[in-house]
């Protein structure tokens, strides 16, 4: 089977297109990775080439040794994935030590996987362990309203989580573990990768101040839906703050507790502080 005919590749490409339509991927902004299942790898293995050299990841991910990933390329535009997937995507393999990768398919005109590969792989390693392998998607994009809030709200996960939860009743149900927030750091290196992976141990949403958002999920729909929910809540909050410096009414802590009981989710009390 040709790579682009595989269902998971089509799903990956659709999510790239959906993100573009939302306005989350200006120019070459954002990146995206998917940890492939063994049966998916076997399905397209005939298209792989093992001629390219191994390259350093820039970090260590021993729990991902031997795994295969579908990833976006560094400097590539999400808007071009639909018309030229082989030029903008790559299937990579992780070596047996978890310190190197090699390209098996894609990036036909040259290039390397996303510059945020260390962050993606360290996040995948955490989620593979923490979800018993269920989470396979890591998605990074630049949603306008979420980024805007990092300029006006304290960069504290308790504050961000509470403010986003208050915007839509569904929010605490969809991301009950809240949203982590990382103060501005230079992207692309090991330091921010380590910080992000630490946050991913307890959250599926990690916001990079003045930059964007990372979300983790089991599949494409869940991950995109999570990102969309956070960004819509952020948009509502931006609109509220534009109208008035205060909220006349909102969801109170006891309301969140009742919601958690009704929907069977666990909401940490540190997010339910009295204002």
mmCIF file of C-alpha atoms in Angstrom:
data_model
loop_
_atom_site.group_PDB
_atom_site.id
_atom_site.type_symbol
_atom_site.label_atom_id
_atom_site.label_comp_id
_atom_site.label_asym_id
_atom_site.label_seq_id
_atom_site.Cartn_x
_atom_site.Cartn_y
_atom_site.Cartn_z
ATOM 1 C CA UNK A 1 0.000 0.000 0.000
ATOM 2 C CA UNK A 2 1.193 3.499 -0.828
ATOM 3 C CA UNK A 3 1.868 5.592 2.258
ATOM 4 C CA UNK A 4 -0.711 8.248 1.417
ATOM 5 C CA UNK A 5 -3.413 5.603 0.969
ATOM 6 C CA UNK A 6 -3.163 4.436 4.593
ATOM 7 C CA UNK A 7 -6.058 5.527 6.800
ATOM 8 C CA UNK A 8 -3.842 6.945 9.543
ATOM 9 C CA UNK A 9 -1.875 9.029 7.030
ATOM 10 C CA UNK A 10 -5.099 10.412 5.587
ATOM 11 C CA UNK A 11 -6.220 11.285 9.117
ATOM 12 C CA UNK A 12 -2.905 13.005 9.796
ATOM 13 C CA UNK A 13 -3.170 15.017 6.590
ATOM 14 C CA UNK A 14 -6.769 16.016 7.339
ATOM 15 C CA UNK A 15 -5.745 17.340 10.753
ATOM 16 C CA UNK A 16 -3.013 19.425 9.106
ATOM 17 C CA UNK A 17 -5.629 20.892 6.778
ATOM 18 C CA UNK A 18 -8.118 21.489 9.611
ATOM 19 C CA UNK A 19 -5.468 23.339 11.614
ATOM 20 C CA UNK A 20 -4.707 25.548 8.633
ATOM 21 C CA UNK A 21 -8.363 26.401 8.207
ATOM 22 C CA UNK A 22 -8.504 27.454 11.854
ATOM 23 C CA UNK A 23 -5.626 29.865 11.266
ATOM 24 C CA UNK A 24 -3.289 28.080 13.667
ATOM 25 C CA UNK A 25 -0.415 27.483 11.222
ATOM 26 C CA UNK A 26 0.884 30.693 9.735
ATOM 27 C CA UNK A 27 3.752 30.140 7.291
ATOM 28 C CA UNK A 28 5.663 27.130 8.701
ATOM 29 C CA UNK A 29 4.226 27.540 12.190
ATOM 30 C CA UNK A 30 3.427 24.483 14.285
ATOM 31 C CA UNK A 31 4.370 20.819 14.133
ATOM 32 C CA UNK A 32 2.715 17.457 14.552
ATOM 33 C CA UNK A 33 3.677 13.860 15.291
ATOM 34 C CA UNK A 34 1.964 10.490 15.496
ATOM 35 C CA UNK A 35 3.346 7.309 17.110
ATOM 36 C CA UNK A 36 2.473 4.580 14.653
ATOM 37 C CA UNK A 37 1.006 1.204 15.603
ATOM 38 C CA UNK A 38 2.888 -1.918 14.558
ATOM 39 C CA UNK A 39 0.183 -2.918 12.096
ATOM 40 C CA UNK A 40 0.282 0.532 10.500
ATOM 41 C CA UNK A 41 4.045 0.317 10.120
ATOM 42 C CA UNK A 42 3.739 -3.110 8.515
ATOM 43 C CA UNK A 43 1.086 -1.814 6.139
ATOM 44 C CA UNK A 44 3.422 0.710 4.493
ATOM 45 C CA UNK A 45 6.831 -0.848 5.171
ATOM 46 C CA UNK A 46 7.348 -1.696 1.486
ATOM 47 C CA UNK A 47 7.789 2.046 0.824
ATOM 48 C CA UNK A 48 10.613 2.486 3.322
ATOM 49 C CA UNK A 49 14.220 3.177 2.376
ATOM 50 C CA UNK A 50 17.015 2.451 4.853
ATOM 51 C CA UNK A 51 19.729 4.360 3.017
ATOM 52 C CA UNK A 52 19.726 7.574 5.054
ATOM 53 C CA UNK A 53 22.085 7.957 7.993
ATOM 54 C CA UNK A 54 21.066 8.024 11.633
ATOM 55 C CA UNK A 55 20.923 11.531 13.136
ATOM 56 C CA UNK A 56 21.043 12.711 16.732
ATOM 57 C CA UNK A 57 17.678 13.509 18.314
ATOM 58 C CA UNK A 58 19.207 15.925 20.790
ATOM 59 C CA UNK A 59 17.771 14.114 23.798
ATOM 60 C CA UNK A 60 17.259 10.574 25.074
ATOM 61 C CA UNK A 61 14.002 8.635 24.691
ATOM 62 C CA UNK A 62 14.889 4.998 25.505
ATOM 63 C CA UNK A 63 11.237 4.023 25.998
ATOM 64 C CA UNK A 64 10.611 4.833 22.326
ATOM 65 C CA UNK A 65 13.430 2.620 21.004
ATOM 66 C CA UNK A 66 12.421 0.985 17.735
ATOM 67 C CA UNK A 67 9.208 3.024 17.409
ATOM 68 C CA UNK A 68 8.073 4.653 14.167
ATOM 69 C CA UNK A 69 6.567 8.136 13.880
ATOM 70 C CA UNK A 70 4.835 10.167 11.195
ATOM 71 C CA UNK A 71 6.018 13.776 11.605
ATOM 72 C CA UNK A 72 5.927 17.139 9.885
ATOM 73 C CA UNK A 73 9.160 18.534 8.455
ATOM 74 C CA UNK A 74 11.194 21.472 9.736
ATOM 75 C CA UNK A 75 10.382 24.656 7.861
ATOM 76 C CA UNK A 76 7.515 22.975 6.022
ATOM 77 C CA UNK A 77 4.120 24.609 5.605
ATOM 78 C CA UNK A 78 1.045 22.746 6.902
ATOM 79 C CA UNK A 79 -0.837 24.254 3.967
ATOM 80 C CA UNK A 80 1.288 22.249 1.537
ATOM 81 C CA UNK A 81 0.763 18.845 3.154
ATOM 82 C CA UNK A 82 -2.445 18.110 1.235
ATOM 83 C CA UNK A 83 -0.920 18.663 -2.201
ATOM 84 C CA UNK A 84 2.567 17.317 -1.491
ATOM 85 C CA UNK A 85 2.604 14.988 1.521
ATOM 86 C CA UNK A 86 5.852 13.259 0.522
ATOM 87 C CA UNK A 87 7.627 16.610 0.377
ATOM 88 C CA UNK A 88 6.395 17.848 3.749
ATOM 89 C CA UNK A 89 6.037 14.766 5.958
ATOM 90 C CA UNK A 90 8.355 11.981 7.046
ATOM 91 C CA UNK A 91 8.190 8.559 8.630
ATOM 92 C CA UNK A 92 11.084 8.209 11.056
ATOM 93 C CA UNK A 93 12.452 5.309 13.083
ATOM 94 C CA UNK A 94 14.057 5.618 16.525
ATOM 95 C CA UNK A 95 17.221 3.590 17.138
ATOM 96 C CA UNK A 96 17.629 0.920 19.821
ATOM 97 C CA UNK A 97 19.177 3.354 22.319
ATOM 98 C CA UNK A 98 16.575 6.068 21.857
ATOM 99 C CA UNK A 99 19.161 8.728 20.975
ATOM 100 C CA UNK A 100 19.009 8.786 17.161
ATOM 101 C CA UNK A 101 16.470 8.716 14.348
ATOM 102 C CA UNK A 102 16.527 8.082 10.622
ATOM 103 C CA UNK A 103 14.107 9.026 7.862
ATOM 104 C CA UNK A 104 12.516 6.032 6.146
ATOM 105 C CA UNK A 105 10.035 7.857 3.903
ATOM 106 C CA UNK A 106 9.202 11.422 2.940
ATOM 107 C CA UNK A 107 10.951 14.802 2.834
ATOM 108 C CA UNK A 108 11.786 13.802 -0.721
ATOM 109 C CA UNK A 109 13.435 17.145 -1.502
ATOM 110 C CA UNK A 110 15.648 17.011 1.561
ATOM 111 C CA UNK A 111 15.258 18.405 5.032
ATOM 112 C CA UNK A 112 14.779 17.104 8.542
ATOM 113 C CA UNK A 113 11.857 16.495 10.881
ATOM 114 C CA UNK A 114 10.414 19.373 12.895
ATOM 115 C CA UNK A 115 12.885 21.364 14.980
ATOM 116 C CA UNK A 116 10.657 20.575 17.966
ATOM 117 C CA UNK A 117 11.373 16.844 17.600
ATOM 118 C CA UNK A 118 13.005 16.621 21.063
ATOM 119 C CA UNK A 119 9.851 18.042 22.676
ATOM 120 C CA UNK A 120 7.583 15.786 20.659
ATOM 121 C CA UNK A 121 9.491 12.614 21.451
ATOM 122 C CA UNK A 122 9.942 13.381 25.139
ATOM 123 C CA UNK A 123 6.219 14.123 25.375
ATOM 124 C CA UNK A 124 5.441 10.874 23.546
ATOM 125 C CA UNK A 125 7.661 8.970 25.957
ATOM 126 C CA UNK A 126 5.836 10.399 28.979
ATOM 127 C CA UNK A 127 2.398 9.760 27.482
ATOM 128 C CA UNK A 128 3.257 6.247 26.329
ATOM 129 C CA UNK A 129 4.127 5.353 29.897
ATOM 130 C CA UNK A 130 1.431 7.384 31.629
ATOM 131 C CA UNK A 131 -1.494 6.197 29.481
ATOM 132 C CA UNK A 132 -0.418 2.574 28.957
ATOM 133 C CA UNK A 133 0.318 3.390 25.339
ATOM 134 C CA UNK A 134 -3.103 4.852 24.556
ATOM 135 C CA UNK A 135 -1.907 8.352 23.657
ATOM 136 C CA UNK A 136 -0.283 8.487 20.234
ATOM 137 C CA UNK A 137 -0.711 12.090 19.073
ATOM 138 C CA UNK A 138 1.266 15.212 19.993
ATOM 139 C CA UNK A 139 0.085 18.416 18.307
ATOM 140 C CA UNK A 140 1.653 21.874 18.465
ATOM 141 C CA UNK A 141 0.024 24.953 16.965
ATOM 142 C CA UNK A 142 -0.246 28.726 17.372
ATOM 143 C CA UNK A 143 -3.865 29.594 18.297
ATOM 144 C CA UNK A 144 -4.305 33.367 18.525
ATOM 145 C CA UNK A 145 -6.420 33.755 21.659
ATOM 146 C CA UNK A 146 -4.535 31.229 23.751
ATOM 147 C CA UNK A 147 -1.281 33.029 22.945
ATOM 148 C CA UNK A 148 -2.885 36.425 23.649
ATOM 149 C CA UNK A 149 -3.829 35.363 27.173
ATOM 150 C CA UNK A 150 -0.173 34.645 27.992
ATOM 151 C CA UNK A 151 0.405 38.413 27.841
ATOM 152 C CA UNK A 152 -2.320 39.363 30.344
ATOM 153 C CA UNK A 153 -2.851 36.440 32.743
ATOM 154 C CA UNK A 154 -0.332 35.337 35.379
ATOM 155 C CA UNK A 155 1.700 32.461 33.953
ATOM 156 C CA UNK A 156 0.342 30.062 36.562
ATOM 157 C CA UNK A 157 -1.496 26.865 35.702
ATOM 158 C CA UNK A 158 -4.016 27.387 38.510
ATOM 159 C CA UNK A 159 -5.029 30.765 37.067
ATOM 160 C CA UNK A 160 -5.066 29.677 33.407
ATOM 161 C CA UNK A 161 -7.021 26.526 34.177
ATOM 162 C CA UNK A 162 -9.642 28.273 36.277
ATOM 163 C CA UNK A 163 -10.149 31.105 33.785
ATOM 164 C CA UNK A 164 -10.526 28.698 30.862
ATOM 165 C CA UNK A 165 -12.835 26.377 32.807
ATOM 166 C CA UNK A 166 -15.153 29.278 33.614
ATOM 167 C CA UNK A 167 -15.677 30.109 29.947
ATOM 168 C CA UNK A 168 -17.595 26.967 28.927
ATOM 169 C CA UNK A 169 -19.264 24.319 31.064
ATOM 170 C CA UNK A 170 -17.696 21.550 28.969
ATOM 171 C CA UNK A 171 -14.102 22.657 29.634
ATOM 172 C CA UNK A 172 -13.499 20.938 32.990
ATOM 173 C CA UNK A 173 -15.007 17.761 31.552
ATOM 174 C CA UNK A 174 -12.831 17.833 28.428
ATOM 175 C CA UNK A 175 -9.569 18.747 30.173
ATOM 176 C CA UNK A 176 -10.130 17.923 33.875
ATOM 177 C CA UNK A 177 -6.391 17.938 34.602
ATOM 178 C CA UNK A 178 -6.212 21.582 33.616
ATOM 179 C CA UNK A 179 -3.628 23.357 31.505
ATOM 180 C CA UNK A 180 0.052 23.677 32.348
ATOM 181 C CA UNK A 181 1.853 26.917 31.476
ATOM 182 C CA UNK A 182 5.541 27.329 30.711
ATOM 183 C CA UNK A 183 7.081 30.819 30.825
ATOM 184 C CA UNK A 184 8.807 31.890 27.621
ATOM 185 C CA UNK A 185 11.815 29.784 26.667
ATOM 186 C CA UNK A 186 13.849 29.398 23.493
ATOM 187 C CA UNK A 187 12.086 26.646 21.480
ATOM 188 C CA UNK A 188 13.648 23.649 19.801
ATOM 189 C CA UNK A 189 16.152 22.537 22.417
ATOM 190 C CA UNK A 190 16.427 19.988 25.185
ATOM 191 C CA UNK A 191 15.669 22.404 28.035
ATOM 192 C CA UNK A 192 12.152 23.254 26.872
ATOM 193 C CA UNK A 193 11.620 19.621 25.875
ATOM 194 C CA UNK A 194 12.390 18.483 29.423
ATOM 195 C CA UNK A 195 10.130 21.156 30.916
ATOM 196 C CA UNK A 196 7.277 20.249 28.577
ATOM 197 C CA UNK A 197 7.582 16.521 29.241
ATOM 198 C CA UNK A 198 7.469 17.171 32.983
ATOM 199 C CA UNK A 199 4.206 19.069 32.499
ATOM 200 C CA UNK A 200 2.822 16.278 30.305
ATOM 201 C CA UNK A 201 3.098 13.876 33.229
ATOM 202 C CA UNK A 202 0.039 15.547 34.765
ATOM 203 C CA UNK A 203 -1.616 17.374 31.862
ATOM 204 C CA UNK A 204 -2.746 16.844 28.283
ATOM 205 C CA UNK A 205 -2.522 20.591 27.588
ATOM 206 C CA UNK A 206 0.729 22.555 27.844
ATOM 207 C CA UNK A 207 0.772 26.236 26.918
ATOM 208 C CA UNK A 208 4.056 27.852 25.874
ATOM 209 C CA UNK A 209 3.907 31.536 26.796
ATOM 210 C CA UNK A 210 3.968 33.911 23.786
ATOM 211 C CA UNK A 211 4.321 30.923 21.452
ATOM 212 C CA UNK A 212 1.551 28.329 21.295
ATOM 213 C CA UNK A 213 0.097 25.154 22.710
ATOM 214 C CA UNK A 214 0.962 21.454 22.879
ATOM 215 C CA UNK A 215 -1.843 18.915 23.219
ATOM 216 C CA UNK A 216 -1.752 15.130 23.612
ATOM 217 C CA UNK A 217 -4.450 12.598 22.820
ATOM 218 C CA UNK A 218 -5.305 9.044 21.831
ATOM 219 C CA UNK A 219 -6.254 9.887 18.252
ATOM 220 C CA UNK A 220 -6.531 12.765 15.818
ATOM 221 C CA UNK A 221 -10.132 13.712 16.629
ATOM 222 C CA UNK A 222 -9.592 13.790 20.388
ATOM 223 C CA UNK A 223 -6.394 15.800 20.138
ATOM 224 C CA UNK A 224 -7.748 18.332 17.663
ATOM 225 C CA UNK A 225 -10.970 18.606 19.647
ATOM 226 C CA UNK A 226 -9.015 19.259 22.837
ATOM 227 C CA UNK A 227 -6.996 22.012 21.153
ATOM 228 C CA UNK A 228 -10.144 23.533 19.664
ATOM 229 C CA UNK A 229 -11.888 23.533 23.045
ATOM 230 C CA UNK A 230 -9.010 25.311 24.783
ATOM 231 C CA UNK A 231 -8.758 27.909 22.015
ATOM 232 C CA UNK A 232 -12.520 28.543 21.967
ATOM 233 C CA UNK A 233 -12.502 29.081 25.737
ATOM 234 C CA UNK A 234 -9.560 31.456 25.312
ATOM 235 C CA UNK A 235 -11.456 33.356 22.606
ATOM 236 C CA UNK A 236 -14.477 33.774 24.872
ATOM 237 C CA UNK A 237 -12.241 35.010 27.692
ATOM 238 C CA UNK A 238 -10.574 37.530 25.368
ATOM 239 C CA UNK A 239 -14.023 38.799 24.373
ATOM 240 C CA UNK A 240 -15.107 39.072 28.014
ATOM 241 C CA UNK A 241 -11.955 40.976 28.964
ATOM 242 C CA UNK A 242 -12.490 43.314 25.993
ATOM 243 C CA UNK A 243 -16.005 44.136 27.190
ATOM 244 C CA UNK A 244 -15.315 44.673 30.882
ATOM 245 C CA UNK A 245 -12.466 44.325 33.382
ATOM 246 C CA UNK A 246 -14.565 41.975 35.514
ATOM 247 C CA UNK A 247 -17.205 39.225 35.250
ATOM 248 C CA UNK A 248 -20.647 40.011 36.594
ATOM 249 C CA UNK A 249 -21.314 36.286 37.070
ATOM 250 C CA UNK A 250 -19.488 33.043 36.388
ATOM 251 C CA UNK A 251 -19.314 29.374 37.417
ATOM 252 C CA UNK A 252 -18.426 29.179 41.102
ATOM 253 C CA UNK A 253 -16.288 26.481 42.797
ATOM 254 C CA UNK A 254 -19.313 24.605 44.111
ATOM 255 C CA UNK A 255 -20.725 24.485 40.597
ATOM 256 C CA UNK A 256 -17.524 22.830 39.376
ATOM 257 C CA UNK A 257 -17.760 20.278 42.191
ATOM 258 C CA UNK A 258 -21.338 19.430 41.208
ATOM 259 C CA UNK A 259 -20.279 19.160 37.566
ATOM 260 C CA UNK A 260 -17.420 16.826 38.458
ATOM 261 C CA UNK A 261 -19.745 14.567 40.424
ATOM 262 C CA UNK A 262 -22.306 14.456 37.630
ATOM 263 C CA UNK A 263 -19.773 13.675 34.882
ATOM 264 C CA UNK A 264 -17.479 11.433 36.917
ATOM 265 C CA UNK A 265 -14.309 13.506 36.595
ATOM 266 C CA UNK A 266 -11.764 14.448 39.228
ATOM 267 C CA UNK A 267 -11.098 18.173 39.558
ATOM 268 C CA UNK A 268 -8.217 19.151 41.813
ATOM 269 C CA UNK A 269 -9.158 21.526 44.605
ATOM 270 C CA UNK A 270 -6.199 23.775 43.849
ATOM 271 C CA UNK A 271 -8.070 24.919 40.751
ATOM 272 C CA UNK A 272 -11.223 25.675 42.746
ATOM 273 C CA UNK A 273 -9.860 28.459 44.919
ATOM 274 C CA UNK A 274 -12.088 31.286 46.165
ATOM 275 C CA UNK A 275 -11.547 34.557 44.310
#
